[in-house]
mmCIF file of C-alpha atoms in Angstrom:
data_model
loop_
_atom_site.group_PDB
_atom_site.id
_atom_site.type_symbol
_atom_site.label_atom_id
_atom_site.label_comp_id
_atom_site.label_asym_id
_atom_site.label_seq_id
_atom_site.Cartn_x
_atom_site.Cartn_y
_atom_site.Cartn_z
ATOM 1 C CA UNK A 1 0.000 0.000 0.000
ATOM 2 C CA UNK A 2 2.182 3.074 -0.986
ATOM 3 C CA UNK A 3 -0.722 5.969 -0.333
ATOM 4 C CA UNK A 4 -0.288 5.570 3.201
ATOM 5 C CA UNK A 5 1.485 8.393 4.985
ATOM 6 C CA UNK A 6 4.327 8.262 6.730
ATOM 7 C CA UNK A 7 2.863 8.769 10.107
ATOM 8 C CA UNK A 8 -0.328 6.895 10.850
ATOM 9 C CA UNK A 9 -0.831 7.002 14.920
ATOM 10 C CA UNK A 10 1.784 6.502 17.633
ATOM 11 C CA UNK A 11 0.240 3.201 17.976
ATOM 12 C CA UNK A 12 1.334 2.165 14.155
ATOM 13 C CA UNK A 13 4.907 3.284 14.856
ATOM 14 C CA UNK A 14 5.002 0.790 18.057
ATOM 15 C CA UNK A 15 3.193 -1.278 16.556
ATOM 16 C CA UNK A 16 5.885 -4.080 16.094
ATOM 17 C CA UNK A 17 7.625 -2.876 19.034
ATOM 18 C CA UNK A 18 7.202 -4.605 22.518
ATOM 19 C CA UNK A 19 6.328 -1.596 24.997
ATOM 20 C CA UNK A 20 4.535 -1.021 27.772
ATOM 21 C CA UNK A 21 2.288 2.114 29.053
ATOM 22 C CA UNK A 22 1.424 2.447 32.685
ATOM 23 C CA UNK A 23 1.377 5.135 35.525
ATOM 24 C CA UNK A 24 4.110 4.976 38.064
ATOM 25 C CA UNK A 25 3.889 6.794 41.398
ATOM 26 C CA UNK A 26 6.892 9.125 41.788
ATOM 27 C CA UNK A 27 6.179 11.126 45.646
ATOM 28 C CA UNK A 28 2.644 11.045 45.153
ATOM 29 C CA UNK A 29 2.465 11.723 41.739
ATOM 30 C CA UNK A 30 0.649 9.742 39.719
ATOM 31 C CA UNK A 31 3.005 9.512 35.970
ATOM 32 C CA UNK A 32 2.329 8.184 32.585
ATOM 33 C CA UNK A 33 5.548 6.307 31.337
ATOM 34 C CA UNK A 34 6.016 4.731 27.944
ATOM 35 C CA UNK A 35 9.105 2.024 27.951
ATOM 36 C CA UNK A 36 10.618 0.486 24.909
ATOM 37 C CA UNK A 37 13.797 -1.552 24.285
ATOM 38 C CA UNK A 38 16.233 -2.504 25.222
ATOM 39 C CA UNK A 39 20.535 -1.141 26.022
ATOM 40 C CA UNK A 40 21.372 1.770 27.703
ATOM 41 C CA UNK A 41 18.890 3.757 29.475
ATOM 42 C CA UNK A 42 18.045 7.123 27.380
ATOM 43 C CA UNK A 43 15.185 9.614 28.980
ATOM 44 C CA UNK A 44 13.033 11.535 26.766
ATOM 45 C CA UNK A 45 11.393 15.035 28.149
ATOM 46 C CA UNK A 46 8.956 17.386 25.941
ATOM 47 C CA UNK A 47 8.443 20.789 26.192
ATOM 48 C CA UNK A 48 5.794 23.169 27.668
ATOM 49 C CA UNK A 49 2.318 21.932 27.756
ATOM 50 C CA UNK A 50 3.558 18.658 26.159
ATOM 51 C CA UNK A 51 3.084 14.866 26.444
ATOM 52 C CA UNK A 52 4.987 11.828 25.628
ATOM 53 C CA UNK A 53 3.724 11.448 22.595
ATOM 54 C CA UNK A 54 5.729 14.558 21.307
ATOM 55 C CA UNK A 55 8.255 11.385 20.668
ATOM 56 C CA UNK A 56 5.667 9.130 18.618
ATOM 57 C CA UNK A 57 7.981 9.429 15.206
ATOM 58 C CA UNK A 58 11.291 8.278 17.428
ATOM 59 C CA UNK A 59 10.384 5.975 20.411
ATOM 60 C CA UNK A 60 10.770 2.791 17.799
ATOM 61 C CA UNK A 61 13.788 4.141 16.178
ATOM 62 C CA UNK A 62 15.232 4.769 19.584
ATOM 63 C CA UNK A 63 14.286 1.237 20.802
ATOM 64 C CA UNK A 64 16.764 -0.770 18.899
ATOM 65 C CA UNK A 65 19.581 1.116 20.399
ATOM 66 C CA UNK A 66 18.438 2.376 24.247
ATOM 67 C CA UNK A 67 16.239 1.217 26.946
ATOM 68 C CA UNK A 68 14.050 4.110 26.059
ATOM 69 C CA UNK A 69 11.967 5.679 28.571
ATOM 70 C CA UNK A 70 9.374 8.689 27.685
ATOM 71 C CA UNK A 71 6.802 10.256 30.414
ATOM 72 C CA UNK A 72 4.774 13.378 30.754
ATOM 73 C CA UNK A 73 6.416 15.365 33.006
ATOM 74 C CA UNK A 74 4.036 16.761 36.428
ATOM 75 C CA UNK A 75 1.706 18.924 35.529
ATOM 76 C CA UNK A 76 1.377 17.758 32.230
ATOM 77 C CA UNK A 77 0.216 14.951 29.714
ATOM 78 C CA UNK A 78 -1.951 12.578 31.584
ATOM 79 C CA UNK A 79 0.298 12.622 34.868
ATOM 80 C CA UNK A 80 -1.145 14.236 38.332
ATOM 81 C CA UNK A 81 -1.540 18.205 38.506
ATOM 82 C CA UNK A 82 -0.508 18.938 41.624
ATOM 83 C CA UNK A 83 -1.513 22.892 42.467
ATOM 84 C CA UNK A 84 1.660 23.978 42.926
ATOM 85 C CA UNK A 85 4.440 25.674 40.119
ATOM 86 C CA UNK A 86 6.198 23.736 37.926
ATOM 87 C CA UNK A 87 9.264 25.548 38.279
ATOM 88 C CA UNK A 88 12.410 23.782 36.710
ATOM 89 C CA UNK A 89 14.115 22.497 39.909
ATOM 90 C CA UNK A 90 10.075 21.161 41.071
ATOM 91 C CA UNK A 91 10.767 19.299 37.222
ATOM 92 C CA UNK A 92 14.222 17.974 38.026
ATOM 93 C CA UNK A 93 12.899 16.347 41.195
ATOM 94 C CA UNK A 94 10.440 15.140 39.701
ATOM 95 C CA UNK A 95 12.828 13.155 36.873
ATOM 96 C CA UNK A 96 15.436 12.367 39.259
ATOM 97 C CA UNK A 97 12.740 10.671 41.224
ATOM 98 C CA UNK A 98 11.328 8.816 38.627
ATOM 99 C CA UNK A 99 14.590 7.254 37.840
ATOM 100 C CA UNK A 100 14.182 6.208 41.141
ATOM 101 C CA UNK A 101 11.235 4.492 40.928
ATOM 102 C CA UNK A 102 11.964 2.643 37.725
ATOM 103 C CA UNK A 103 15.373 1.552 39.404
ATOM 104 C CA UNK A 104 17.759 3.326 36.862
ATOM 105 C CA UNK A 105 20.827 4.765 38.380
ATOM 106 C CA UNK A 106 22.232 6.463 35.342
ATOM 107 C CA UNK A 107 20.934 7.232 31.899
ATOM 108 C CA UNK A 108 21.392 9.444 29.279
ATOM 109 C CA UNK A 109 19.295 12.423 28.652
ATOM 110 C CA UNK A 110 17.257 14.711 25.807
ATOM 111 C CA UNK A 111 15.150 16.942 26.722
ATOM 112 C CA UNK A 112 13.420 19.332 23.836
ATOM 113 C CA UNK A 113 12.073 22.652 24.531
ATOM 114 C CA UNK A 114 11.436 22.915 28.142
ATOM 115 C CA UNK A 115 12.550 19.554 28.563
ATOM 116 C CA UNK A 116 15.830 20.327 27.780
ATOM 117 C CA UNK A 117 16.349 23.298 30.504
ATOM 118 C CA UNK A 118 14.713 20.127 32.858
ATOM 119 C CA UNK A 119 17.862 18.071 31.769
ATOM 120 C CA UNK A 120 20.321 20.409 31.893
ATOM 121 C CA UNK A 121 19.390 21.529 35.379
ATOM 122 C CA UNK A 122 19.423 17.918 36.001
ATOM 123 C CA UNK A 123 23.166 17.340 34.822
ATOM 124 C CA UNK A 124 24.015 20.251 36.849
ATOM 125 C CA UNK A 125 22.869 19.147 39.836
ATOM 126 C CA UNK A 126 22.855 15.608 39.743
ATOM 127 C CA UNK A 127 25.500 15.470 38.024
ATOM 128 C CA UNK A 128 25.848 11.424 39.250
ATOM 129 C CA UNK A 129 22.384 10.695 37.335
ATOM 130 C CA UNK A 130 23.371 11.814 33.317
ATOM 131 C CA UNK A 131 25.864 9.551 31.166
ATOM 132 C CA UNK A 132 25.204 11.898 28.502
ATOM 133 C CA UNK A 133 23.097 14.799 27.473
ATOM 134 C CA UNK A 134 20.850 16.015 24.539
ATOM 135 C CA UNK A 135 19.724 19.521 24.409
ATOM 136 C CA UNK A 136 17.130 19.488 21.776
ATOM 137 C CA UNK A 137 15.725 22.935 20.699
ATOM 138 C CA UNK A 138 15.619 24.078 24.210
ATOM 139 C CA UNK A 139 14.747 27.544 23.479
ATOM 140 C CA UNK A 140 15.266 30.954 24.721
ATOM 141 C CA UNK A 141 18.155 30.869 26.526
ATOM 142 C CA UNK A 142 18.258 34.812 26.605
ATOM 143 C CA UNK A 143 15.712 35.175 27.833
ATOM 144 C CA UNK A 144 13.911 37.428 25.579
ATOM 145 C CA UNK A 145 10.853 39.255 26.517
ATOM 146 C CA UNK A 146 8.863 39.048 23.578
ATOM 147 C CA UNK A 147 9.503 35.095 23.245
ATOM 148 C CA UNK A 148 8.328 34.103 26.316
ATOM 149 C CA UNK A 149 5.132 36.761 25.658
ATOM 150 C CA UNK A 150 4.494 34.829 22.384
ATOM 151 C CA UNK A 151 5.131 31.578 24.442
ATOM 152 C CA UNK A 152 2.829 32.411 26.938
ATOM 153 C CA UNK A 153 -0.173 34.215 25.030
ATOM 154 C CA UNK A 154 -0.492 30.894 22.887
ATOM 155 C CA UNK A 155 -0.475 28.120 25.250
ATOM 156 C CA UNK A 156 -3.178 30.678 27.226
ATOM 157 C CA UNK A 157 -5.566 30.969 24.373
ATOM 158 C CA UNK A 158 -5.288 27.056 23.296
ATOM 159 C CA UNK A 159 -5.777 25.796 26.701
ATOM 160 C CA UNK A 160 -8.676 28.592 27.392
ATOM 161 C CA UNK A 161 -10.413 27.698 24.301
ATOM 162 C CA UNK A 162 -9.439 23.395 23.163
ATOM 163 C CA UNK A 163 -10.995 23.930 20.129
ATOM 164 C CA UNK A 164 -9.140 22.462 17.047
ATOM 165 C CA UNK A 165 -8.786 26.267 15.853
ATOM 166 C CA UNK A 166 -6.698 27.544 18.693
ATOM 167 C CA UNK A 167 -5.362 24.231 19.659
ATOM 168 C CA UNK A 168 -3.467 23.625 16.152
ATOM 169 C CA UNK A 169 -2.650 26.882 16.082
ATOM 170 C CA UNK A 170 -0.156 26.153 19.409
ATOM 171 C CA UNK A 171 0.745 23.138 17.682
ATOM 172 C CA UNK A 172 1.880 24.743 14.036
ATOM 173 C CA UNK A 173 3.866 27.276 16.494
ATOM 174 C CA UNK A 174 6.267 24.066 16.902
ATOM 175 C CA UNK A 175 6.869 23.521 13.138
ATOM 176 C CA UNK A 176 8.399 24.550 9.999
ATOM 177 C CA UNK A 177 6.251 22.594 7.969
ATOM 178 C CA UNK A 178 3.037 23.175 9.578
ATOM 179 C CA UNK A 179 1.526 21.034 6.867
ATOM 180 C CA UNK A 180 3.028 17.855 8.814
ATOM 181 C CA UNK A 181 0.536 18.680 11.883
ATOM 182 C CA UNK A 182 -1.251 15.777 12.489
ATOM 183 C CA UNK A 183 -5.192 15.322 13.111
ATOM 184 C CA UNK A 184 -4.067 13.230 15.521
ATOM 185 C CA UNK A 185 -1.224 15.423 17.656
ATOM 186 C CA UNK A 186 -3.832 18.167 17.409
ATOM 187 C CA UNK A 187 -6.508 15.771 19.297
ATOM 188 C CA UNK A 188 -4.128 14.694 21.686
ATOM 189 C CA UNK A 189 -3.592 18.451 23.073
ATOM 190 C CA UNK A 190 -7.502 19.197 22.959
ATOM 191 C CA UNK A 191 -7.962 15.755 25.022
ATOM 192 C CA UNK A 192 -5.031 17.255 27.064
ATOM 193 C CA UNK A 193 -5.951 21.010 27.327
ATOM 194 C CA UNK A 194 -9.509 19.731 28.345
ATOM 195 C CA UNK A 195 -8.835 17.716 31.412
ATOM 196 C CA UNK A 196 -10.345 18.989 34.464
ATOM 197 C CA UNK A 197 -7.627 21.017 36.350
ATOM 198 C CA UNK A 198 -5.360 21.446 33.438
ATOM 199 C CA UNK A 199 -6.191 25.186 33.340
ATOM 200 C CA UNK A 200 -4.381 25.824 36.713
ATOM 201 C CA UNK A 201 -1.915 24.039 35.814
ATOM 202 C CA UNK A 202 -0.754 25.605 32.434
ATOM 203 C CA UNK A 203 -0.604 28.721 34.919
ATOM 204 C CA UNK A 204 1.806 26.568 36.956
ATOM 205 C CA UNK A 205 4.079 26.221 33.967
ATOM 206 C CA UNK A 206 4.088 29.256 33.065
ATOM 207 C CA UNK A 207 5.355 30.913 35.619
ATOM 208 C CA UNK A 208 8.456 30.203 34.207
ATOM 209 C CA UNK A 209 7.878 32.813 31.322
ATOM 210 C CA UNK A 210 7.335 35.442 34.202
ATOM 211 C CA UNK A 211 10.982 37.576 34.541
ATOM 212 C CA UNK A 212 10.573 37.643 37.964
ATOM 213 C CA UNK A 213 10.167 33.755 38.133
ATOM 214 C CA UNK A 214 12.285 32.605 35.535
ATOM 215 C CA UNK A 215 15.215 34.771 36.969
ATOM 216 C CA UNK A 216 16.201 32.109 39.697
ATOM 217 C CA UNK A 217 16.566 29.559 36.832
ATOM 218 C CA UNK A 218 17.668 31.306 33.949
ATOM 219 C CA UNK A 219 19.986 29.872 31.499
ATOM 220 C CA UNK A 220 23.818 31.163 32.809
ATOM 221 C CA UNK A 221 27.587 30.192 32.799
ATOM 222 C CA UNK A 222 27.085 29.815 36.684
ATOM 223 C CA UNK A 223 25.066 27.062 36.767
ATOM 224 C CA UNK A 224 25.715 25.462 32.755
ATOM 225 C CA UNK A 225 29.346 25.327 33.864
ATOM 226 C CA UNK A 226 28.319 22.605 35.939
ATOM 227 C CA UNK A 227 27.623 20.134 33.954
ATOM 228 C CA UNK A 228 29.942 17.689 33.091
ATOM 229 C CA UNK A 229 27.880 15.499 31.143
ATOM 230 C CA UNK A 230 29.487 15.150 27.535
ATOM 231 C CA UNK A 231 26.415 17.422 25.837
ATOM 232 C CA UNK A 232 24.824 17.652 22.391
ATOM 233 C CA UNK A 233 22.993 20.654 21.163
ATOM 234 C CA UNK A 234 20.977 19.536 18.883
ATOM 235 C CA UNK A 235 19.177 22.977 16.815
ATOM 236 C CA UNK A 236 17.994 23.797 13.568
ATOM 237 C CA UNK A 237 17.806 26.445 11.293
ATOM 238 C CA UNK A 238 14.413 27.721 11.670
ATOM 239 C CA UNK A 239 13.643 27.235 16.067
ATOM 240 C CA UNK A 240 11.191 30.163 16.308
ATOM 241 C CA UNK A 241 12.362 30.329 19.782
ATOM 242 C CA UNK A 242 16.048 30.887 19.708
ATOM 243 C CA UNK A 243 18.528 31.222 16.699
ATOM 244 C CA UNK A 244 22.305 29.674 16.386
ATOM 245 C CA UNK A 245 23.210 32.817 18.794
ATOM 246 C CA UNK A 246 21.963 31.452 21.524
ATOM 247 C CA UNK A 247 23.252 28.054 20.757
ATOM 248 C CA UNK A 248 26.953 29.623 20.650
ATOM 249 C CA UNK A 249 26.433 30.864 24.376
ATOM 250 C CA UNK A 250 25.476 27.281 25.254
ATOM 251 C CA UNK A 251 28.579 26.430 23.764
ATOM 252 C CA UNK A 252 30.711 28.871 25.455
ATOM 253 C CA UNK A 253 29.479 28.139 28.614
ATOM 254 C CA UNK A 254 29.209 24.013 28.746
ATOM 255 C CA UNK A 255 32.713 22.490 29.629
ATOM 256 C CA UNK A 256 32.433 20.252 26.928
ATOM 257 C CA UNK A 257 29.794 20.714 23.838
ATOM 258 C CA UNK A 258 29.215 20.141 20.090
ATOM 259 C CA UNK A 259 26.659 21.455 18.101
ATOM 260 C CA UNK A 260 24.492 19.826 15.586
ATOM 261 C CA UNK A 261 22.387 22.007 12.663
ATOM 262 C CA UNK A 262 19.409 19.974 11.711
ATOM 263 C CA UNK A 263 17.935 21.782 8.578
ATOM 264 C CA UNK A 264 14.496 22.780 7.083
ATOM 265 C CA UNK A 265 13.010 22.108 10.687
ATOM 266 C CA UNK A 266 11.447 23.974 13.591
ATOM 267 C CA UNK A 267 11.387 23.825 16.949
ATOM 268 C CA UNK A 268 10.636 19.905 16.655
ATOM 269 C CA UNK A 269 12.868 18.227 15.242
ATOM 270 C CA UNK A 270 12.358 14.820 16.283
ATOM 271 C CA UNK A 271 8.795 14.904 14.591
ATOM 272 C CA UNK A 272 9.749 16.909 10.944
ATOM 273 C CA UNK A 273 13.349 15.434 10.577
ATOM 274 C CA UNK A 274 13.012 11.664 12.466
ATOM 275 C CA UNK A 275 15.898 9.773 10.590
ATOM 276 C CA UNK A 276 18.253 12.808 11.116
ATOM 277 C CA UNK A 277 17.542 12.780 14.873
ATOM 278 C CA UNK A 278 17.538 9.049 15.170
ATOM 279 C CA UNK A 279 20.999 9.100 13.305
ATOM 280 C CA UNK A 280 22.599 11.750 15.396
ATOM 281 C CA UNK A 281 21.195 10.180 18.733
ATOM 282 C CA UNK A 282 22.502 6.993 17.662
ATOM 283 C CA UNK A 283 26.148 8.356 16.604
ATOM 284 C CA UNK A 284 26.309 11.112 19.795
ATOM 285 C CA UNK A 285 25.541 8.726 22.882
ATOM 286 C CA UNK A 286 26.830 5.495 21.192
ATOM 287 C CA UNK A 287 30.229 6.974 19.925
ATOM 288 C CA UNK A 288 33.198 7.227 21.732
ATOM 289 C CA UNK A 289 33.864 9.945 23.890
#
């Protein structure tokens, strides 16, 4: 059958693959976990307002390789929405504790979006925890005003109003090629942006895109020098939420660093460009160091 496309469902990419979905308590909170494969252990995060299915082009690719492990983080997905912010150390715990439960004592790493500030923090202080570390698209990381306005004023109005409208609207913010926005990804959020309590806590989130907030956390050489982790930054050429720049202060600041340039891709790589991210997954945490 050649007129089927690439991507049918999450499902038909695992199809083949032995997995398993469950919830796994991690201090009370109740978290959705997807596990494939088999090798070493490799942790995927997604980004603000995300789930694990951000990772439905990659998980099976991934799988032949790792032990691959990919959750929604608190406060998102299907996991538990505790009232409380999500503020990126309240994140870190949270990972570092679910490693815990699952038994893993190290793992690699990569995080996209907001997920990658969660794994960086992470590396830098629990250092013990990271073998190595993917920062995918993590965006931002000066900070600017009018990014985390743009950030902010989106996720509000999708989560407000679930409609498919608004809702795919957030979603083409992620891509290049908006035309590869699924039916499907766009359901997922409205399922997601509809459960009960999720509108207090998308405010939760985003209190990281508040100055005052983010301040404590911010991206800088203070903390980034601390990781030790041998680190990937993994960007492309059109991230609406922070240009090569930024990825050059990353590089500046991380002891040691390498940068990869995925092109003709947005801020999601792993979904418009899967064989290029597979590959340089494969070739960054299986290579030598």
């Amino acid at each position: 059958m050649t007129d089927l496309p690439e991507h049918i469902s999450i499902w038909a990419e695992l199809c083949d693959v032995d997995h398993e979905l469950r919830h796994v308590d991690v201090a009370g909170v109740r978290t959705r976990v997807l596990r494939a494969g088999t090798g070493p252990d490799l942790v995927l995060l997604h980004g603000t307002g995300g789930h694990l299915e951000a990772y439905a082009r990659d998980i099976a690719g991934l799988a032949e390789d790792f032990t691959v492990t990919a959750y929604d983080m608190v406060g998102h997905g299907w996991s538990d929405l505790p009232d409380r912010p999500y503020t990126v150390d309240v994140l870190s715990e949270h990972l570092v504790g679910l490693l815990d439960a699952l038994d893993v004592g190290v793992a690699h790493l990569s995080g996209e979006s907001l997920g990658g500030w969660v794994t960086a923090w992470t590396a830098a202080h629990h250092p013990e925890r990271v073998d190595r570390l993917v920062l995918n698209t993590p965006g931002n990381i000066a900070n600017k005003p009018e990014v985390m306005a743009r950030l902010s004023a989106s996720t509000r109005a999708a989560v407000r109003d679930p409609s498919d409208a608004t809702v795919r609207r957030r979603v083409e913010f992620l891509f290049h090629h908006t035309e590869m926005v699924t039916d499907e990804l766009v359901n997922l959020r409205r399922a997601v942006y509809g459960r009960p309590g999720f509108a207090t806590a998308i405010e939760n989130t985003l209190v990281l895109q508040d100055p005052a907030v983010r301040k404590d956390f911010a991206w800088e050489p203070g903390w980034v020098g601390k990781v030790v982790a041998p680190t990937l930054l993994l960007w492309t050429d059109h991230d609406p939420t922070g240009g090569l720049d930024e990825a050059q202060l990353l590089l500046d600041w991380l002891p040691d660093a390498r940068l990869h340039v995925i092109e003709d891709a947005g801020h999601w790589p792993q979904w418009e460009k899967p064989q290029q991210y597979l590959e340089v997954h494969r070739e960054f945490l299986l290579g030598p160091r």
